[in-house]
Amino acid sequence: MLARHDLLWLSEQGWREAVWTVPEEAAPALLRWRACGWPAVMRRADADLAPGQVSVGIPLPPRAEDGRKLRVAGRVALDAIVRQAPPLPLAQLSGMPAHWHAPLAALAQQAQTHGLAIGVFGSAALQAITGQAYLRAGSDIDLLLQPRSVTELDTALALLRTHARGLPLDGEIVFPGGRAVAWKELSAAREGSLASRVLVKELRRVALVRIDELLASLEEQACLN
């Protein structure tokens, strides 16, 4: 099953037949992306997406002259995808600023100790995958975690809060069904009422969902496992 932030490698025919919305100045960069064989990134589905298609993006690096990010949106056929992978595992993240190395290694080690799988998406992951310069002075590290129980969720949030003191951590917690919540928003909401709502992003919609509903989905998943 495809999910937001998945990495998708396209066939040559897929590249030829894809429908792209490309700013004129981004056209050469898109051609280079294709030539280098880098993956597209799964994004939220367009409202008018045709059956058998998926919505993808090519997030290009910031322009050197002004730091502006150019984003290329596309639609490709499902059968154009020759390889799919989840976001880059934290342990495989390379090419990061030197002052991040030790705290990232500590985060990865503690996550492994707790049995937590952490993926990386966004600028940090794209810099590691392509070798291009994505990170700026104010860049965040976007992390993706999929806890399997409420206990694992609270462990993950505590770990993120601790390491956010030394790293610019951002990202999402993904609940069953692909429902993703910004971890900082979720962490704050866990301190309040279970009836409070948080912004949830899914593949085809965005909605406000109660905390207790999200927690119940984790409990149900834990029982099934």
Short mmCIF file of C-alpha atoms in Angstrom, two decimals:
data_model
loop_
_atom_site.label_atom_id
_atom_site.label_comp_id
_atom_site.label_asym_id
_atom_site.label_seq_id
_atom_site.Cartn_x
_atom_site.Cartn_y
_atom_site.Cartn_z
CA MET A 1 0.00 0.00 0.00
CA LEU A 2 1.30 3.44 -0.92
CA ALA A 3 1.59 6.12 1.76
CA ARG A 4 2.52 9.80 1.96
CA HIS A 5 6.28 10.38 1.92
CA ASP A 6 7.01 7.01 0.26
CA LEU A 7 9.88 7.06 -2.24
CA LEU A 8 8.79 5.97 -5.72
CA TRP A 9 11.12 5.06 -8.59
CA LEU A 10 9.53 5.35 -12.03
CA SER A 11 10.07 3.39 -15.21
CA GLU A 12 11.30 5.19 -18.33
CA GLN A 13 7.84 4.88 -19.80
CA GLY A 14 6.42 6.22 -16.56
CA TRP A 15 8.60 9.31 -16.81
CA ARG A 16 7.56 9.86 -20.42
CA GLU A 17 3.86 9.50 -19.73
CA ALA A 18 3.73 11.35 -16.41
CA VAL A 19 1.84 14.63 -16.27
CA TRP A 20 3.94 17.31 -14.56
CA THR A 21 3.18 20.83 -13.40
CA VAL A 22 6.61 22.36 -13.83
CA PRO A 23 7.65 25.99 -13.33
CA GLU A 24 9.67 26.97 -16.41
CA GLU A 25 12.79 27.61 -14.35
CA ALA A 26 12.56 24.11 -12.84
CA ALA A 27 12.50 22.22 -16.14
CA PRO A 28 16.29 21.61 -16.33
CA ALA A 29 16.34 20.37 -12.73
CA LEU A 30 13.52 17.93 -13.46
CA LEU A 31 15.44 16.55 -16.45
CA ARG A 32 18.50 16.06 -14.26
CA TRP A 33 16.37 14.33 -11.62
CA ARG A 34 15.15 11.86 -14.19
CA ALA A 35 18.64 11.29 -15.61
CA CYS A 36 20.04 10.57 -12.14
CA GLY A 37 17.33 8.02 -11.39
CA TRP A 38 16.23 9.70 -8.17
CA PRO A 39 12.81 8.83 -6.72
CA ALA A 40 9.65 10.88 -6.74
CA VAL A 41 7.87 11.36 -3.42
CA MET A 42 4.31 10.27 -2.74
CA ARG A 43 2.06 13.21 -1.80
CA ARG A 44 -1.56 13.68 -0.86
CA ALA A 45 -3.86 12.69 -3.72
CA ASP A 46 -5.26 15.45 -5.92
CA ALA A 47 -9.03 15.78 -5.64
CA ASP A 48 -9.55 15.04 -9.33
CA LEU A 49 -7.03 12.19 -9.56
CA ALA A 50 -8.04 9.59 -12.14
CA PRO A 51 -8.35 5.89 -11.21
CA GLY A 52 -5.03 4.09 -11.61
CA GLN A 53 -3.00 7.25 -10.99
CA VAL A 54 -1.07 8.53 -7.98
CA SER A 55 0.03 12.03 -7.04
CA VAL A 56 3.78 12.54 -6.66
CA GLY A 57 6.15 15.41 -6.10
CA ILE A 58 9.74 16.32 -6.89
CA PRO A 59 10.88 18.72 -4.14
CA LEU A 60 13.87 20.49 -5.67
CA PRO A 61 16.61 22.02 -3.51
CA PRO A 62 16.44 25.71 -2.57
CA ARG A 63 17.81 28.08 -5.19
CA ALA A 64 21.29 29.30 -4.32
CA GLU A 65 20.48 32.92 -5.14
CA ASP A 66 17.46 33.40 -2.87
CA GLY A 67 16.73 30.14 -1.05
CA ARG A 68 13.34 29.74 -2.74
CA LYS A 69 12.13 26.16 -3.03
CA LEU A 70 10.71 24.95 -6.33
CA ARG A 71 8.25 22.09 -6.14
CA VAL A 72 7.22 19.99 -9.10
CA ALA A 73 3.85 18.23 -8.83
CA GLY A 74 3.05 15.23 -10.98
CA ARG A 75 0.63 12.41 -11.66
CA VAL A 76 1.85 9.00 -12.69
CA ALA A 77 0.26 5.65 -13.46
CA LEU A 78 0.45 3.01 -10.77
CA ASP A 79 2.10 0.61 -13.19
CA ALA A 80 4.84 3.19 -13.81
CA ILE A 81 6.21 2.56 -10.31
CA VAL A 82 9.01 0.00 -10.47
CA ARG A 83 10.16 0.33 -6.88
CA GLN A 84 8.65 1.66 -3.68
CA ALA A 85 10.34 2.33 -0.34
CA PRO A 86 9.29 3.97 2.92
CA PRO A 87 11.06 7.13 4.07
CA LEU A 88 14.82 6.80 4.56
CA PRO A 89 15.67 5.01 7.85
CA LEU A 90 17.32 7.33 10.36
CA ALA A 91 20.32 5.00 10.60
CA GLN A 92 20.98 5.54 6.86
CA LEU A 93 20.91 9.33 7.04
CA SER A 94 24.20 10.72 5.71
CA GLY A 95 25.65 14.03 4.59
CA MET A 96 24.34 15.94 7.60
CA PRO A 97 26.03 18.92 9.31
CA ALA A 98 28.82 17.82 11.64
CA HIS A 99 27.16 19.22 14.77
CA TRP A 100 24.18 16.91 14.17
CA HIS A 101 26.19 13.70 13.96
CA ALA A 102 26.47 12.84 17.67
CA PRO A 103 22.90 13.76 18.68
CA LEU A 104 21.45 11.94 15.66
CA ALA A 105 23.47 8.85 16.51
CA ALA A 106 22.21 9.01 20.10
CA LEU A 107 18.62 9.34 18.90
CA ALA A 108 19.01 6.39 16.54
CA GLN A 109 20.57 4.25 19.28
CA GLN A 110 17.86 5.02 21.81
CA ALA A 111 15.12 4.44 19.23
CA GLN A 112 16.62 1.03 18.47
CA THR A 113 16.75 0.23 22.19
CA HIS A 114 13.02 0.94 22.45
CA GLY A 115 12.20 -0.92 19.25
CA LEU A 116 11.11 2.24 17.44
CA ALA A 117 11.61 2.55 13.69
CA ILE A 118 12.24 6.15 12.64
CA GLY A 119 12.08 7.31 9.03
CA VAL A 120 13.31 10.62 7.68
CA PHE A 121 11.61 12.68 4.97
CA GLY A 122 11.89 16.25 3.75
CA SER A 123 15.08 18.23 3.21
CA ALA A 124 17.40 16.05 5.31
CA ALA A 125 16.36 12.87 3.51
CA LEU A 126 16.53 14.46 0.07
CA GLN A 127 20.03 15.78 0.74
CA ALA A 128 21.13 12.29 1.78
CA ILE A 129 19.50 10.65 -1.26
CA THR A 130 20.58 13.10 -3.96
CA GLY A 131 23.72 14.71 -2.56
CA GLN A 132 22.29 18.12 -3.39
CA ALA A 133 22.29 21.03 -0.93
CA TYR A 134 18.85 21.15 0.70
CA LEU A 135 19.65 22.12 4.28
CA ARG A 136 19.83 25.73 5.40
CA ALA A 137 20.61 27.29 8.78
CA GLY A 138 16.98 27.05 9.88
CA SER A 139 16.17 23.64 8.40
CA ASP A 140 14.31 21.02 10.41
CA ILE A 141 14.80 17.26 10.49
CA ASP A 142 11.46 15.70 9.53
CA LEU A 143 10.92 12.35 11.21
CA LEU A 144 8.20 9.75 10.72
CA LEU A 145 7.21 7.22 13.38
CA GLN A 146 4.48 4.56 13.33
CA PRO A 147 3.86 3.35 16.89
CA ARG A 148 2.16 -0.01 17.37
CA SER A 149 0.55 0.74 20.74
CA VAL A 150 -0.30 3.63 23.06
CA THR A 151 2.69 2.72 25.21
CA GLU A 152 4.97 2.87 22.19
CA LEU A 153 3.41 6.20 21.19
CA ASP A 154 4.17 7.75 24.57
CA THR A 155 7.70 6.36 24.48
CA ALA A 156 8.20 7.88 21.03
CA LEU A 157 6.87 11.28 22.08
CA ALA A 158 9.09 11.34 25.17
CA LEU A 159 12.12 10.45 23.04
CA LEU A 160 11.33 13.19 20.52
CA ARG A 161 10.81 15.80 23.24
CA THR A 162 14.15 14.91 24.81
CA HIS A 163 16.14 15.06 21.59
CA ALA A 164 14.36 18.16 20.32
CA ARG A 165 16.35 20.08 22.93
CA GLY A 166 19.49 19.55 20.85
CA LEU A 167 18.13 18.94 17.34
CA PRO A 168 15.57 20.81 15.18
CA LEU A 169 13.16 17.88 15.10
CA ASP A 170 9.86 18.07 13.26
CA GLY A 171 7.71 15.47 11.54
CA GLU A 172 4.74 13.20 12.06
CA ILE A 173 3.33 10.31 14.03
CA VAL A 174 1.38 7.94 11.77
CA PHE A 175 -1.61 6.09 13.22
CA PRO A 176 -3.33 3.04 11.69
CA GLY A 177 -4.93 3.77 8.35
CA GLY A 178 -2.19 6.24 7.41
CA ARG A 179 -3.54 9.04 9.61
CA ALA A 180 -0.62 11.37 10.33
CA VAL A 181 -0.36 14.04 13.03
CA ALA A 182 2.47 16.52 13.63
CA TRP A 183 4.30 15.10 16.62
CA LYS A 184 4.62 18.47 18.37
CA GLU A 185 0.88 19.10 18.11
CA LEU A 186 0.16 15.59 19.33
CA SER A 187 2.61 15.89 22.22
CA ALA A 188 0.93 19.09 23.40
CA ALA A 189 -2.54 17.57 23.00
CA ARG A 190 -1.59 14.50 25.07
CA GLU A 191 -1.17 16.83 28.03
CA GLY A 192 -4.81 17.96 27.75
CA SER A 193 -8.24 16.48 27.26
CA LEU A 194 -8.68 13.27 25.26
CA ALA A 195 -11.64 15.01 23.63
CA SER A 196 -9.37 17.61 22.05
CA ARG A 197 -8.85 17.42 18.30
CA VAL A 198 -5.69 17.48 16.22
CA LEU A 199 -5.10 18.02 12.52
CA VAL A 200 -4.84 14.66 10.76
CA LYS A 201 -3.44 14.25 7.26
CA GLU A 202 -4.44 11.24 5.19
CA LEU A 203 -3.72 10.26 1.61
CA ARG A 204 -6.99 11.72 0.38
CA ARG A 205 -8.10 14.22 3.00
CA VAL A 206 -7.26 16.45 5.94
CA ALA A 207 -9.51 16.47 9.01
CA LEU A 208 -9.70 17.32 12.71
CA VAL A 209 -9.86 14.11 14.75
CA ARG A 210 -10.26 13.53 18.49
CA ILE A 211 -7.26 12.25 20.41
CA ASP A 212 -9.26 9.43 21.98
CA GLU A 213 -10.26 8.16 18.53
CA LEU A 214 -6.62 7.99 17.45
CA LEU A 215 -5.60 6.22 20.65
CA ALA A 216 -8.43 3.72 20.22
CA SER A 217 -7.11 2.84 16.76
CA LEU A 218 -3.73 2.01 18.31
CA GLU A 219 -5.33 -0.13 21.00
CA GLU A 220 -7.32 -2.01 18.37
CA GLN A 221 -4.18 -2.56 16.31
CA ALA A 222 -2.29 -3.84 19.36
CA CYS A 223 -5.08 -6.35 20.07
CA LEU A 224 -5.01 -7.61 16.49
CA ASN A 225 -1.27 -8.11 16.69
#
